[in-house]
Amino acid sequence: MSNHLKDIILKIWRQNGPKDTGHFETYKVDEISDEASFLEMLDYLNEQLITDGKEAIVFDHDCREGICGTCSLMINGQAHGPERSTATCQLHMRKFSSGAEIVIEPWRAAAFPIIKDLMVDRSAFDRIIESGGFITSVTGGAPDANLIPIPKPVADSAMDSAECIGCGACVAACPNGAANLFTSAKIAHLNLLPQGQAERYKRAESMIEKMDEYFGSCTNHGECEAACPKEISIDVIALANADYRKAKLKNRKFISRI
Amino acid sequence: MSTQLNSKIPAGPLGDKWSSYKEDVKLVNPNNKRKFKVIVVGTGLAGASAAATLAELGYQVDAFTFHDSPRRAHSIAAQGGINAAKNYQGDGDSVHRLFHDTIKGGDFRAREANVHRLAEVSVNIIDQMVAQGVPFAREYGGLLDNRSFGGAQVSRTFYARGQTGQQLLLGAYQQLARQVGLGGVRLFNRSELVDVVTVEGRAAGIVVRDLITGEVTSHAAHAVVLATGGYGNAFFLSTNAMSCNVTAAWRAHRKGAYFANPCYTQIHPTCIPQSDEFQSKLTLMSESLRNDGRVWVPKNQDEKRSAADIPEEDRDYYLERLYPSYGNLAPRDISSRAAKRAVDKGLGVGPLKNGVYLDFADAIARLGKDVVKERYGNLFDMYERIAGENPYDMPMRMYPASHYTMGGLWVDYELMTSIPGLYAAGEANFSDHGANRLGASALMQGLADGYFVLPYTIGNYLAPMLNKAIPSVDHPEFKAAELAARERFTGYLNIGGTRSPDWFHREVGKIIWDYCGMERTEQGLEKALSELPALYDEFKKDLRVTGNGESLNQTLEKAGRVDDFFQLGMLMCRDALERQESCGGHFRAEYQTEEGEALRDDDKFCHVAAWEWSGDPMTAKRNIEELEFENVHLATRSYK
């Protein structure tokens, strides 16, 4: 049976818009079931705020199944909170106890400007994908799907990287605000597969250079892997770096031939 | 008199219809395509694939999503897989068999020609997605793996762990992103459709609200595609994402697009039961779990023992008992009702006695924990995070929940609504699943519509419009729609009542669930039709939206969506009341066989109900499209 937590103190970042300076506000949730999810606790708080005539706290969320990557909160200084390999929306109040004091902030990164309260703008991620995070394949022209056998371990590794939900926790957790885990996960997914070979080096080069326009540099802290709700390994960063280095050499070779 | 609906089904034998349509379709010269602008609303599987393909062909495309990124669309949450008639397993599958299963699964309430086309292009989808780099599961030899799903006796489901929807959506998103990078698509994120605009009877564009600034603007085009998903959130608690809503389809309906079969809603049998009153949504556990999990309830209502301690003779594996040939893989509507009957009899399990067991003990004994983990590991982890119980040791607890809506905007064979130039694709249309959708067919339909159907059919509409200018956004119709939208949102802010939009959503959802959910009766529906308008009046008088309309305001967004759910809810109940038969997901208690199965009335109801807006959902006009079955026999669906 569910138990009830009492007297949860929440210190929540409120910021009225991108240009507002923002501040912490303290709220109290008198009682909540431990079966409730963390975001349901915020829903409950928002209902109270609306009842009191106050503006609800803005936060990003959608599927609440840990797959869409929309939710994004720093909870007590940790991206997606205390439970490993769990997105905020899958965090439940049973991980907390009565009287807990919880600090809730938006993702903290220069490349993710705050829109309002706890909501940030992650469109820089879309720009990275647009620069090369795809395999060019015109609709209708594909050969039979079983024409290229892909060894199971290769398909599995590609899938491990492809699981990235694009939430941005890696950037938020990184002291440098780097997006290497996100970018490299996509590079690894596509560069591991036979279908991705034709654009392999161009992809690595353009995605990494686009990433550098927005994000900080990777200095191998490894915080990203620890924060990733999908447990994507930082090995993908090594793979992407290797492809980037090769891309630079190959592209010089191509230029010399022109 | 009801209006005659022309479904524009091509002549000729069923298997030739789509190819002869493609041969005869009007084409737009590659150099002329850039003169046409198409708006695509929604960036899920159907929207992203349509936008990407139309841009690839050379059309100017404007794509709109209310999410922060196209990659967030709810297609991403589909777990189990995607069907295709590849027959890679050599187990007797074929286009005809997939067609037949889908028609039968839909309880003979879908259009034959559309469904056959869906089955035909299903094979192209797999080729396309593999070429894009979707990492489907493979055998050790490197070939694609398949699994079976409810309502089929072959293994035709392709999957990527328990995240098939995610991988397919990311595939389509990446093709869309490529086109955004190339300049073929202009992407408008955090922009929500608030109205559809017609000029001289044709779709001319849309009015959107910028969710960040609150600004309302018009966008014009030669054609508009709505790929905006289903309306399962009408029930409040559903497996849909929190922001899924009916607004785009509903606003189109109010502008003249017919809304078809709104009472066809799918209640998915395997969702985690509600645990408390704060619950904001329900979480689905993939139907694929029923491949290896066994569904049961205790035989005794007063059972106090934990699941593992209940001996075999005290368990009722009711699906295996009632439907021996399909067993635990009986279709969704049938499995859901069976679970409801068990719980209603007081045989439910869990602290609130509101679930049935889905037990993997036998599978773990037979296959070993590692194999089970390989197949379902991520689903087991997810279950444990939400329910706080480890399914390797304790059976999962499951209960049905609203999951998918087969009803939607009425479309013809070309996926055009009753408004010329306005198309609906994916879950937003009504066309392919009849009264019940089979598992792993939603992804198939979304991608079929976006990649392989719309790119042909839109050309057929646009070709004769060459050199016709895009309507001006200064046209009085646009200005009037903008004004109405601004007034609507200001109106919500000015009511100054006492209840939040969420409060109203929960209440309206409860009425719809109680009377228009898994089981419907004439009496219940009439009750709902008296309660809904009353609650809607209260909504208009007592709503409280805090904040303002000039900055991001999620409470205000929600108010608009709940408003449309109210109106849709009335139409759902009217449709359910008028359809005096049981079929698929629509179960009227008055119309059932002695064994409690759905009893269709093919003489009176072998048709699509396409509702026409009249200014009020309570007085909407019911039009009919007769369904003709030339290739399959109307039979009583049996999964015994």
Coordinates of N, CA and C in Angstrom, one line a residue, chain B residues 148-245:
Chain B
S148 N 5.9 -12.2 -33.0 CA 4.5 -12.2 -33.3 C 3.7 -11.2 -32.4
F149 N 2.6 -10.9 -32.8 CA 1.8 -9.9 -32.1 C 0.3 -10.3 -32.1
G150 N -0.5 -9.7 -31.3 CA -1.9 -10.1 -31.1 C -2.6 -10.0 -32.5
G151 N -3.6 -10.9 -32.6 CA -4.4 -10.9 -33.8 C -3.8 -11.5 -35.1
A152 N -2.6 -12.1 -35.0 CA -2.0 -12.7 -36.1 C -1.4 -14.0 -35.8
Q153 N -1.4 -14.9 -36.8 CA -0.8 -16.2 -36.5 C 0.5 -16.4 -37.2
V154 N 1.1 -15.3 -37.7 CA 2.5 -15.3 -38.2 C 3.4 -14.3 -37.5
S155 N 4.7 -14.5 -37.7 CA 5.6 -13.5 -37.1 C 6.0 -12.5 -38.1
R156 N 5.3 -11.3 -38.1 CA 5.6 -10.3 -39.1 C 6.0 -9.0 -38.4
T157 N 6.3 -9.0 -37.2 CA 6.6 -7.7 -36.5 C 8.1 -7.5 -36.4
F158 N 8.5 -6.4 -36.9 CA 9.9 -6.0 -36.8 C 10.0 -5.1 -35.6
Y159 N 11.2 -5.2 -34.9 CA 11.2 -4.4 -33.7 C 12.7 -4.0 -33.4
A160 N 12.8 -3.0 -32.6 CA 14.1 -2.5 -32.1 C 14.0 -2.5 -30.6
R161 N 14.4 -3.6 -30.0 CA 14.2 -3.8 -28.5 C 12.8 -3.4 -28.2
G162 N 12.6 -2.7 -27.1 CA 11.2 -2.3 -26.7 C 11.0 -0.9 -27.1
Q163 N 11.8 -0.4 -28.1 CA 11.8 1.0 -28.5 C 11.6 1.2 -30.0
T164 N 10.7 0.4 -30.6 CA 10.6 0.5 -32.0 C 10.1 1.9 -32.5
G165 N 9.1 2.4 -31.7 CA 8.6 3.7 -32.1 C 9.7 4.8 -32.1
Q166 N 10.5 4.7 -31.0 CA 11.6 5.7 -30.9 C 12.5 5.6 -32.1
Q167 N 12.9 4.4 -32.5 CA 13.9 4.3 -33.5 C 13.3 4.7 -34.9
L168 N 12.0 4.3 -35.1 CA 11.4 4.7 -36.4 C 11.2 6.2 -36.4
L169 N 10.8 6.8 -35.3 CA 10.6 8.3 -35.3 C 11.9 9.0 -35.5
L170 N 13.0 8.5 -34.8 CA 14.3 9.2 -35.0 C 14.7 9.0 -36.5
G171 N 14.4 7.9 -37.1 CA 14.7 7.7 -38.5 C 14.0 8.8 -39.4
A172 N 12.7 8.9 -39.1 CA 11.9 9.9 -39.9 C 12.3 11.3 -39.5
Y173 N 12.6 11.5 -38.2 CA 13.1 12.9 -37.8 C 14.4 13.2 -38.5
Q174 N 15.3 12.3 -38.6 CA 16.6 12.6 -39.2 C 16.4 12.9 -40.7
Q175 N 15.5 12.3 -41.4 CA 15.2 12.6 -42.7 C 14.6 14.0 -42.8
L176 N 13.8 14.3 -41.8 CA 13.2 15.7 -41.8 C 14.3 16.7 -41.5
A177 N 15.2 16.4 -40.5 CA 16.3 17.3 -40.1 C 17.2 17.5 -41.3
R178 N 17.4 16.5 -42.1 CA 18.2 16.7 -43.3 C 17.6 17.7 -44.2
Q179 N 16.3 17.6 -44.4 CA 15.6 18.6 -45.3 C 15.6 20.0 -44.7
V180 N 15.6 20.1 -43.3 CA 15.6 21.4 -42.7 C 17.0 22.0 -43.0
G181 N 18.0 21.1 -42.8 CA 19.4 21.6 -43.1 C 19.6 22.0 -44.5
L182 N 18.9 21.4 -45.4 CA 19.1 21.7 -46.9 C 18.2 22.8 -47.3
G183 N 17.3 23.3 -46.4 CA 16.4 24.4 -46.7 C 15.1 24.0 -47.4
G184 N 14.9 22.7 -47.5 CA 13.6 22.2 -48.1 C 12.4 22.3 -47.2
V185 N 12.7 22.3 -45.9 CA 11.6 22.4 -44.9 C 12.0 23.6 -44.0
R186 N 11.0 24.4 -43.7 CA 11.1 25.4 -42.6 C 10.4 24.8 -41.4
L187 N 11.1 24.8 -40.3 CA 10.6 24.2 -39.1 C 10.1 25.2 -38.1
F188 N 8.9 25.1 -37.7 CA 8.3 26.0 -36.6 C 8.1 25.1 -35.4
N189 N 9.0 25.2 -34.4 CA 8.7 24.5 -33.2 C 8.0 25.3 -32.2
R190 N 7.5 24.7 -31.1 CA 6.7 25.3 -30.1 C 5.7 26.2 -30.7
S191 N 5.0 25.7 -31.7 CA 4.0 26.5 -32.4 C 2.8 25.6 -32.5
E192 N 1.7 26.0 -31.9 CA 0.5 25.1 -31.9 C -0.6 25.6 -32.8
L193 N -1.1 24.7 -33.6 CA -2.2 25.1 -34.5 C -3.4 25.5 -33.6
V194 N -4.0 26.6 -33.9 CA -5.3 27.0 -33.2 C -6.4 27.1 -34.2
D195 N -6.2 27.2 -35.5 CA -7.3 27.1 -36.4 C -6.9 26.7 -37.8
V196 N -7.8 26.2 -38.6 CA -7.6 25.9 -40.0 C -8.4 26.9 -40.8
V197 N -7.8 27.4 -41.9 CA -8.5 28.4 -42.6 C -8.8 27.9 -44.0
T198 N -10.0 28.1 -44.5 CA -10.4 27.8 -45.8 C -10.8 29.1 -46.6
V199 N -10.4 29.1 -47.9 CA -10.8 30.2 -48.7 C -11.4 29.6 -50.0
E200 N -12.6 30.1 -50.2 CA -13.4 29.6 -51.4 C -13.5 28.0 -51.3
G201 N -13.7 27.5 -50.1 CA -14.0 26.1 -50.0 C -12.7 25.2 -50.0
R202 N -11.6 25.8 -50.2 CA -10.3 25.0 -50.2 C -9.5 25.3 -48.9
A203 N -8.7 24.4 -48.5 CA -7.8 24.6 -47.4 C -6.8 25.7 -47.9
A204 N -6.6 26.7 -47.1 CA -5.7 27.8 -47.5 C -4.6 28.0 -46.5
G205 N -4.7 27.4 -45.4 CA -3.6 27.6 -44.4 C -4.0 27.3 -43.0
I206 N -3.2 27.8 -42.1 CA -3.5 27.6 -40.7 C -3.2 28.8 -39.8
V207 N -3.8 28.9 -38.7 CA -3.4 29.9 -37.7 C -2.7 29.2 -36.5
V208 N -1.5 29.7 -36.2 CA -0.8 29.1 -35.1 C -0.5 30.1 -34.0
R209 N -0.4 29.5 -32.8 CA 0.0 30.3 -31.6 C 1.4 29.9 -31.2
D210 N 2.3 30.9 -31.2 CA 3.7 30.7 -30.7 C 3.6 30.5 -29.2
L211 N 4.0 29.4 -28.8 CA 3.8 29.1 -27.4 C 4.7 29.9 -26.5
I212 N 5.8 30.4 -27.0 CA 6.8 31.1 -26.2 C 6.3 32.6 -26.0
T213 N 5.8 33.2 -27.1 CA 5.4 34.6 -27.0 C 3.9 34.8 -27.0
G214 N 3.2 33.8 -27.3 CA 1.7 33.9 -27.3 C 1.2 34.6 -28.6
E215 N 2.1 34.9 -29.5 CA 1.7 35.6 -30.7 C 0.9 34.6 -31.6
V216 N -0.1 35.2 -32.2 CA -1.0 34.4 -33.1 C -0.7 34.8 -34.6
T217 N -0.3 33.9 -35.4 CA 0.0 34.3 -36.8 C -0.6 33.3 -37.8
S218 N -0.7 33.8 -39.0 CA -1.3 33.0 -40.1 C -0.2 32.4 -41.0
H219 N -0.4 31.3 -41.6 CA 0.5 30.7 -42.5 C -0.4 30.1 -43.7
A220 N 0.0 30.5 -44.9 CA -0.8 30.0 -46.0 C 0.0 29.0 -46.9
A221 N -0.8 28.2 -47.6 CA -0.1 27.2 -48.4 C -1.2 26.7 -49.5
H222 N -0.7 25.9 -50.4 CA -1.6 25.3 -51.4 C -2.3 24.1 -50.8
A223 N -1.7 23.4 -49.9 CA -2.3 22.3 -49.3 C -1.8 22.1 -47.8
V224 N -2.7 21.5 -47.0 CA -2.3 21.4 -45.6 C -2.5 19.9 -45.2
V225 N -1.5 19.4 -44.5 CA -1.6 18.1 -44.0 C -1.6 18.1 -42.5
L226 N -2.7 17.5 -41.9 CA -2.7 17.4 -40.4 C -2.3 16.0 -40.1
A227 N -1.2 15.9 -39.3 CA -0.7 14.6 -38.9 C -0.5 14.8 -37.4
T228 N -1.6 15.0 -36.7 CA -1.6 15.5 -35.3 C -2.0 14.5 -34.3
G229 N -2.1 13.2 -34.7 CA -2.3 12.2 -33.7 C -3.7 12.0 -33.3
G230 N -3.9 11.2 -32.3 CA -5.3 10.8 -31.8 C -5.8 11.6 -30.6
Y231 N -6.9 11.2 -30.2 CA -7.6 12.0 -29.1 C -7.8 11.2 -27.8
G232 N -6.9 10.2 -27.6 CA -7.1 9.3 -26.4 C -7.0 10.1 -25.1
N233 N -6.5 11.2 -25.1 CA -6.4 12.0 -23.8 C -7.8 12.6 -23.5
A234 N -8.8 12.4 -24.3 CA -10.2 12.8 -23.9 C -10.5 12.1 -22.6
F235 N -10.0 10.9 -22.4 CA -10.3 10.2 -21.2 C -9.5 10.7 -19.9
F236 N -8.7 11.7 -20.1 CA -7.8 12.2 -19.1 C -6.7 11.2 -18.8
L237 N -7.0 10.1 -18.2 CA -6.0 9.1 -17.9 C -5.9 8.2 -19.2
S238 N -4.7 8.2 -19.8 CA -4.5 7.4 -21.0 C -3.0 7.2 -21.1
T239 N -2.6 6.4 -22.1 CA -1.2 6.2 -22.2 C -0.6 7.2 -23.2
N240 N -1.4 8.1 -23.7 CA -0.9 9.2 -24.5 C 0.0 10.1 -23.7
A241 N 0.9 10.8 -24.4 CA 1.7 11.8 -23.7 C 0.8 12.9 -23.2
M242 N 1.4 13.7 -22.3 CA 0.6 14.7 -21.6 C 0.0 15.7 -22.6
S243 N 0.8 16.1 -23.6 CA 0.3 17.2 -24.5 C -0.5 16.7 -25.7
C244 N -0.7 15.4 -25.8 CA -1.5 14.9 -27.0 C -2.8 15.5 -26.9
N245 N -3.4 16.0 -28.0 CA -4.7 16.6 -27.9 C -5.4 16.5 -29.3

